[in-house]
């Protein structure tokens, strides 16, 4: 199936705790900001079903391969 000139992709971690751990490891935001981002993420996760493609971002190299595969499927050159 061909896509138009854009595609929507939902990128997420396997568990919200992974996302929170990443935010904390960055050490760029205070506790209030982290909690706000976690609340926002919860709301965003409720919309995942609205996206035709999903990428699990637990392993960067695998996520990059998944993105390339979606790109190839949707925007295959010369097809």
mmCIF file of C-alpha atoms in Angstrom:
data_model
loop_
_atom_site.group_PDB
_atom_site.id
_atom_site.type_symbol
_atom_site.label_atom_id
_atom_site.label_comp_id
_atom_site.label_asym_id
_atom_site.label_seq_id
_atom_site.Cartn_x
_atom_site.Cartn_y
_atom_site.Cartn_z
ATOM 1 C CA UNK A 1 0.000 0.000 0.000
ATOM 2 C CA UNK A 2 1.402 3.383 -1.014
ATOM 3 C CA UNK A 3 1.310 6.409 1.251
ATOM 4 C CA UNK A 4 0.969 10.018 0.222
ATOM 5 C CA UNK A 5 3.816 12.444 0.805
ATOM 6 C CA UNK A 6 3.786 11.938 4.570
ATOM 7 C CA UNK A 7 3.198 9.255 7.158
ATOM 8 C CA UNK A 8 2.327 9.346 10.854
ATOM 9 C CA UNK A 9 4.447 7.198 13.131
ATOM 10 C CA UNK A 10 3.955 6.689 16.858
ATOM 11 C CA UNK A 11 7.265 6.227 18.660
ATOM 12 C CA UNK A 12 7.217 4.825 22.183
ATOM 13 C CA UNK A 13 9.158 2.848 24.734
ATOM 14 C CA UNK A 14 8.023 -0.582 25.904
ATOM 15 C CA UNK A 15 6.967 0.826 29.263
ATOM 16 C CA UNK A 16 6.406 4.334 30.660
ATOM 17 C CA UNK A 17 9.012 3.626 33.328
ATOM 18 C CA UNK A 18 11.663 3.405 30.585
ATOM 19 C CA UNK A 19 10.665 6.858 29.354
ATOM 20 C CA UNK A 20 10.797 8.252 32.882
ATOM 21 C CA UNK A 21 14.217 6.714 33.482
ATOM 22 C CA UNK A 22 15.532 8.345 30.301
ATOM 23 C CA UNK A 23 14.192 11.732 31.355
ATOM 24 C CA UNK A 24 15.856 11.392 34.750
ATOM 25 C CA UNK A 25 19.177 10.255 33.284
ATOM 26 C CA UNK A 26 19.332 13.349 31.090
ATOM 27 C CA UNK A 27 19.307 15.464 34.260
ATOM 28 C CA UNK A 28 17.962 18.458 32.326
ATOM 29 C CA UNK A 29 14.587 18.947 34.014
ATOM 30 C CA UNK A 30 13.319 19.379 37.529
ATOM 31 C CA UNK A 31 10.850 17.000 39.169
ATOM 32 C CA UNK A 32 7.816 19.104 38.234
ATOM 33 C CA UNK A 33 8.819 19.068 34.559
ATOM 34 C CA UNK A 34 9.382 15.312 34.610
ATOM 35 C CA UNK A 35 5.965 14.735 36.188
ATOM 36 C CA UNK A 36 4.334 17.051 33.627
ATOM 37 C CA UNK A 37 6.004 15.179 30.770
ATOM 38 C CA UNK A 38 4.911 11.840 32.225
ATOM 39 C CA UNK A 39 1.291 13.061 32.409
ATOM 40 C CA UNK A 40 1.526 14.309 28.830
ATOM 41 C CA UNK A 41 2.963 10.975 27.724
ATOM 42 C CA UNK A 42 0.026 9.152 29.289
ATOM 43 C CA UNK A 43 -2.360 11.238 27.213
ATOM 44 C CA UNK A 44 -0.297 10.719 24.080
ATOM 45 C CA UNK A 45 -0.283 6.957 24.598
ATOM 46 C CA UNK A 46 -4.075 6.986 24.540
ATOM 47 C CA UNK A 47 -3.850 8.175 20.914
ATOM 48 C CA UNK A 48 -1.424 5.486 19.730
ATOM 49 C CA UNK A 49 -4.270 3.593 18.094
ATOM 50 C CA UNK A 50 -4.759 6.523 15.727
ATOM 51 C CA UNK A 51 -1.346 6.003 14.100
ATOM 52 C CA UNK A 52 -0.883 3.547 11.236
ATOM 53 C CA UNK A 53 2.743 2.807 12.151
ATOM 54 C CA UNK A 54 4.421 2.229 15.498
ATOM 55 C CA UNK A 55 8.088 2.088 16.433
ATOM 56 C CA UNK A 56 9.274 0.635 19.708
ATOM 57 C CA UNK A 57 12.221 2.772 20.788
ATOM 58 C CA UNK A 58 13.954 0.521 23.310
ATOM 59 C CA UNK A 59 16.913 -0.189 21.016
ATOM 60 C CA UNK A 60 18.083 2.734 18.869
ATOM 61 C CA UNK A 61 19.530 0.604 16.068
ATOM 62 C CA UNK A 62 16.368 -1.481 15.786
ATOM 63 C CA UNK A 63 14.190 1.643 15.873
ATOM 64 C CA UNK A 64 16.271 3.103 13.030
ATOM 65 C CA UNK A 65 15.816 -0.106 10.999
ATOM 66 C CA UNK A 66 12.078 -0.008 11.658
ATOM 67 C CA UNK A 67 11.921 3.605 10.499
ATOM 68 C CA UNK A 68 13.868 2.749 7.340
ATOM 69 C CA UNK A 69 11.456 -0.105 6.649
ATOM 70 C CA UNK A 70 8.451 2.196 6.989
ATOM 71 C CA UNK A 71 10.155 4.735 4.749
ATOM 72 C CA UNK A 72 10.861 2.062 2.156
ATOM 73 C CA UNK A 73 7.275 0.830 2.267
ATOM 74 C CA UNK A 74 5.735 4.281 1.993
ATOM 75 C CA UNK A 75 8.132 6.137 -0.230
ATOM 76 C CA UNK A 76 9.747 3.495 -2.397
ATOM 77 C CA UNK A 77 11.536 5.306 -5.185
ATOM 78 C CA UNK A 78 10.643 4.464 -8.756
ATOM 79 C CA UNK A 79 7.511 2.538 -7.819
#
